[in-house]
């Protein structure tokens, strides 16, 4: 059989290509972003270096920390090279509609998130997160306007690392990888290993509590080369 057209390869003439529930965004200057069907940015290819970031909203309704499921997920490849994702996040009777826009930039990608409650529900926590894997960034640095943090090789007692920032430069120990993250609202950085994870987690967080149908939340995250 002939190869599917267009080819699902790192390089090609199309700005974005979809295949088997995966969407590849070919960013300019040698960068690529790999998404799943629901709009999670799974991996970022920084000019040949693959980094698993897991950029996505996390929505939980109780202290059990069960993430809302995804349904009705779909995507559209736009003429400007962007990708638009949409669907629903549900947990029992609770439901939200979501959209995620991924716009390629020079050496990066801009992600715009929008969520809207379709039912009344109790929100225990909601955040949009970026995971920097410890296996890649251990002993690197995270720098904001007024904070310079060593990313520790070993977890400490407290997960907190930094907060109240909208721009952070994250680099590996050898400085070969440098990512600049810019956010539309104040972010928090934690060592997720304290909770059993394996990443330094940057989060944009929204207040919990009882929510009404029609309430909306939005945020933007831009990830680009820090070099």
Coordinates of C-alpha atoms in Angstrom, one line a residue:
X1 CA 0.0 0.0 0.0
X2 CA 1.2 3.6 -0.6
X3 CA 2.2 5.7 2.3
X4 CA -0.6 7.9 3.7
X5 CA -0.7 11.4 2.4
X6 CA 0.4 13.8 3.9
X7 CA 3.3 11.9 5.5
X8 CA 3.4 12.0 9.4
X9 CA 7.0 13.1 9.5
X10 CA 9.0 15.7 11.3
X11 CA 9.4 17.8 8.1
X12 CA 7.0 18.5 5.3
X13 CA 5.2 21.2 3.4
X14 CA 2.1 21.2 5.6
X15 CA 2.2 23.3 8.8
X16 CA 0.2 20.6 10.6
X17 CA -0.7 17.0 9.9
X18 CA -3.0 14.6 11.8
X19 CA -2.8 10.8 11.9
X20 CA -4.4 8.2 14.2
X21 CA -5.3 10.6 17.0
X22 CA -2.0 12.5 17.0
X23 CA -1.5 16.0 15.6
X24 CA 1.9 17.3 14.6
X25 CA 2.4 21.0 14.5
X26 CA 5.5 21.9 12.5
X27 CA 6.8 25.0 14.1
X28 CA 9.2 27.3 12.3
X29 CA 13.0 27.1 12.7
X30 CA 13.2 23.4 13.5
X31 CA 10.7 23.1 16.3
X32 CA 7.7 20.7 16.4
X33 CA 4.8 20.1 18.8
X34 CA 3.0 16.8 19.2
X35 CA -0.6 16.8 20.5
X36 CA -3.1 14.1 21.2
X37 CA -6.7 14.4 20.0
X38 CA -7.9 16.1 23.2
X39 CA -5.3 19.0 22.8
X40 CA -2.7 17.9 25.3
X41 CA 0.8 19.1 24.2
X42 CA 2.6 15.8 24.8
X43 CA 6.0 16.4 23.4
X44 CA 8.0 19.4 22.1
X45 CA 10.8 18.8 19.6
X46 CA 13.4 21.5 20.1
X47 CA 15.4 21.2 16.9
X48 CA 15.9 17.5 17.4
X49 CA 15.7 17.2 21.2
X50 CA 12.4 15.6 22.3
X51 CA 10.9 16.9 25.6
X52 CA 7.8 15.4 27.2
X53 CA 5.9 18.4 28.7
X54 CA 2.3 17.2 29.1
X55 CA 0.7 20.7 28.8
X56 CA -3.0 20.4 29.6
X57 CA -5.8 21.4 32.0
X58 CA -6.3 19.3 35.1
X59 CA -9.8 19.5 36.6
X60 CA -10.8 17.6 39.8
X61 CA -14.1 17.6 41.7
X62 CA -13.0 16.1 45.0
X63 CA -10.0 15.5 47.3
X64 CA -9.6 12.1 45.5
X65 CA -7.9 14.0 42.7
X66 CA -9.6 12.2 39.8
X67 CA -9.1 14.2 36.7
X68 CA -12.3 14.9 34.6
X69 CA -12.5 12.7 31.6
X70 CA -12.5 13.8 28.0
X71 CA -15.4 13.3 25.5
X72 CA -16.4 14.6 22.1
X73 CA -12.8 15.6 21.3
X74 CA -12.1 16.9 17.8
X75 CA -9.7 19.2 16.1
X76 CA -9.4 21.4 13.0
X77 CA -6.3 22.4 11.1
X78 CA -6.5 26.0 10.2
X79 CA -5.1 27.8 7.1
X80 CA -2.8 30.0 9.3
X81 CA -1.0 26.9 10.5
X82 CA -2.8 26.8 13.9
X83 CA -4.8 23.9 15.3
X84 CA -8.1 24.3 17.2
X85 CA -9.1 21.6 19.6
X86 CA -12.5 21.3 21.3
X87 CA -14.5 18.9 23.4
X88 CA -16.0 18.3 26.8
X89 CA -14.6 17.4 30.2
X90 CA -16.9 15.4 32.4
X91 CA -17.1 13.7 35.8
X92 CA -20.4 12.0 36.7
X93 CA -23.0 14.8 36.1
X94 CA -20.4 17.6 36.0
X95 CA -19.5 18.9 32.6
X96 CA -17.4 21.7 31.0
X97 CA -16.8 22.6 27.3
X98 CA -13.3 23.4 26.3
X99 CA -11.3 24.9 23.4
X100 CA -7.6 24.9 23.0
X101 CA -5.8 26.9 20.2
X102 CA -2.2 26.1 19.3
X103 CA -0.6 28.8 17.2
X104 CA 3.0 28.3 15.9
X105 CA 5.5 31.0 16.5
X106 CA 9.2 31.4 15.6
X107 CA 10.9 28.8 17.9
X108 CA 7.8 28.2 19.9
X109 CA 4.0 27.8 20.3
X110 CA 1.2 29.8 21.9
X111 CA -1.5 27.9 23.6
X112 CA -4.9 29.6 24.4
X113 CA -7.2 27.7 26.7
X114 CA -10.9 28.4 27.3
X115 CA -13.3 26.4 29.6
X116 CA -17.0 26.9 30.2
X117 CA -19.2 25.2 32.8
X118 CA -22.2 23.4 31.3
X119 CA -23.6 22.3 34.6
X120 CA -23.5 23.3 38.3
X121 CA -20.7 21.4 40.0
X122 CA -18.2 21.5 42.9
X123 CA -14.6 22.3 41.8
X124 CA -11.9 21.0 44.1
X125 CA -9.1 22.3 42.0
X126 CA -8.4 23.3 38.4
X127 CA -5.0 24.1 36.9
X128 CA -3.3 24.3 33.5
X129 CA 0.1 22.7 33.9
X130 CA 3.4 22.3 32.2
X131 CA 5.6 19.3 33.4
X132 CA 9.3 19.7 33.1
X133 CA 10.7 16.2 33.5
X134 CA 13.2 15.8 36.3
X135 CA 15.1 13.3 34.1
X136 CA 15.9 16.2 31.7
X137 CA 16.0 19.3 33.9
X138 CA 17.5 18.0 37.2
X139 CA 20.3 20.4 38.4
X140 CA 19.2 23.0 35.8
X141 CA 17.8 26.4 36.7
X142 CA 14.5 28.1 36.7
X143 CA 14.7 31.9 36.6
X144 CA 12.1 34.6 36.9
X145 CA 12.5 38.4 37.1
X146 CA 13.4 38.2 40.8
X147 CA 14.0 34.5 41.5
X148 CA 16.8 32.1 40.5
X149 CA 16.1 28.5 41.5
X150 CA 18.3 25.5 41.3
X151 CA 16.2 22.5 40.2
X152 CA 17.3 20.0 42.8
X153 CA 18.5 16.5 42.0
X154 CA 16.7 15.2 45.1
X155 CA 13.3 16.1 46.3
X156 CA 13.0 18.2 49.4
X157 CA 10.3 18.2 52.1
X158 CA 8.4 21.1 50.6
X159 CA 7.1 21.0 47.1
X160 CA 7.0 24.8 46.7
X161 CA 9.7 26.3 44.6
X162 CA 8.4 29.6 43.2
X163 CA 5.2 31.6 42.7
X164 CA 3.8 34.9 41.5
X165 CA 5.5 35.0 38.1
X166 CA 4.4 35.3 34.5
X167 CA 7.7 34.6 32.8
X168 CA 10.2 31.8 33.6
X169 CA 13.4 30.6 31.8
X170 CA 14.0 26.9 32.4
X171 CA 17.4 25.5 31.4
X172 CA 19.1 22.1 31.7
X173 CA 22.3 21.7 33.7
X174 CA 24.4 22.0 30.5
X175 CA 22.3 24.9 29.2
X176 CA 21.8 23.0 25.9
X177 CA 18.0 23.2 26.4
X178 CA 16.5 26.6 27.4
X179 CA 12.7 27.1 27.4
X180 CA 11.0 30.4 28.1
X181 CA 7.5 30.1 29.4
X182 CA 5.2 33.1 29.5
X183 CA 1.7 33.0 31.0
X184 CA -1.3 35.3 31.1
X185 CA -1.8 34.9 34.9
X186 CA 0.5 34.3 37.8
X187 CA 2.0 30.8 37.9
X188 CA 3.4 28.5 40.6
X189 CA 6.4 26.1 40.3
X190 CA 6.4 22.9 42.5
X191 CA 8.5 19.8 42.8
X192 CA 5.9 17.2 41.9
X193 CA 8.1 14.4 43.3
X194 CA 6.8 15.3 46.7
X195 CA 3.4 14.0 45.6
X196 CA 4.8 11.0 43.7
X197 CA 5.3 12.6 40.3
X198 CA 8.5 12.9 38.3
X199 CA 8.5 16.6 37.2
X200 CA 9.0 20.2 38.1
X201 CA 5.4 21.3 37.6
X202 CA 4.5 24.9 36.5
X203 CA 0.8 25.6 37.1
X204 CA -1.8 28.3 36.4
X205 CA -4.3 27.7 39.1
X206 CA -8.0 28.7 39.5
X207 CA -10.0 28.9 42.7
X208 CA -12.1 26.0 43.8
X209 CA -15.6 26.0 45.2
X210 CA -19.2 25.6 44.0
X211 CA -19.5 26.7 40.4
X212 CA -22.5 27.6 38.2
X213 CA -23.3 26.7 34.7
X214 CA -22.1 29.4 32.4
X215 CA -19.0 30.3 34.3
X216 CA -15.9 30.6 32.2
X217 CA -12.1 30.4 32.6
X218 CA -9.4 31.3 30.2
X219 CA -5.6 31.5 30.1
X220 CA -2.6 31.5 27.7
X221 CA 0.7 29.8 27.8
X222 CA 3.5 30.5 25.4
X223 CA 6.5 28.2 25.2
X224 CA 9.5 29.3 23.1
X225 CA 13.2 29.0 22.8
X226 CA 15.0 30.7 25.6
X227 CA 18.2 31.1 23.7

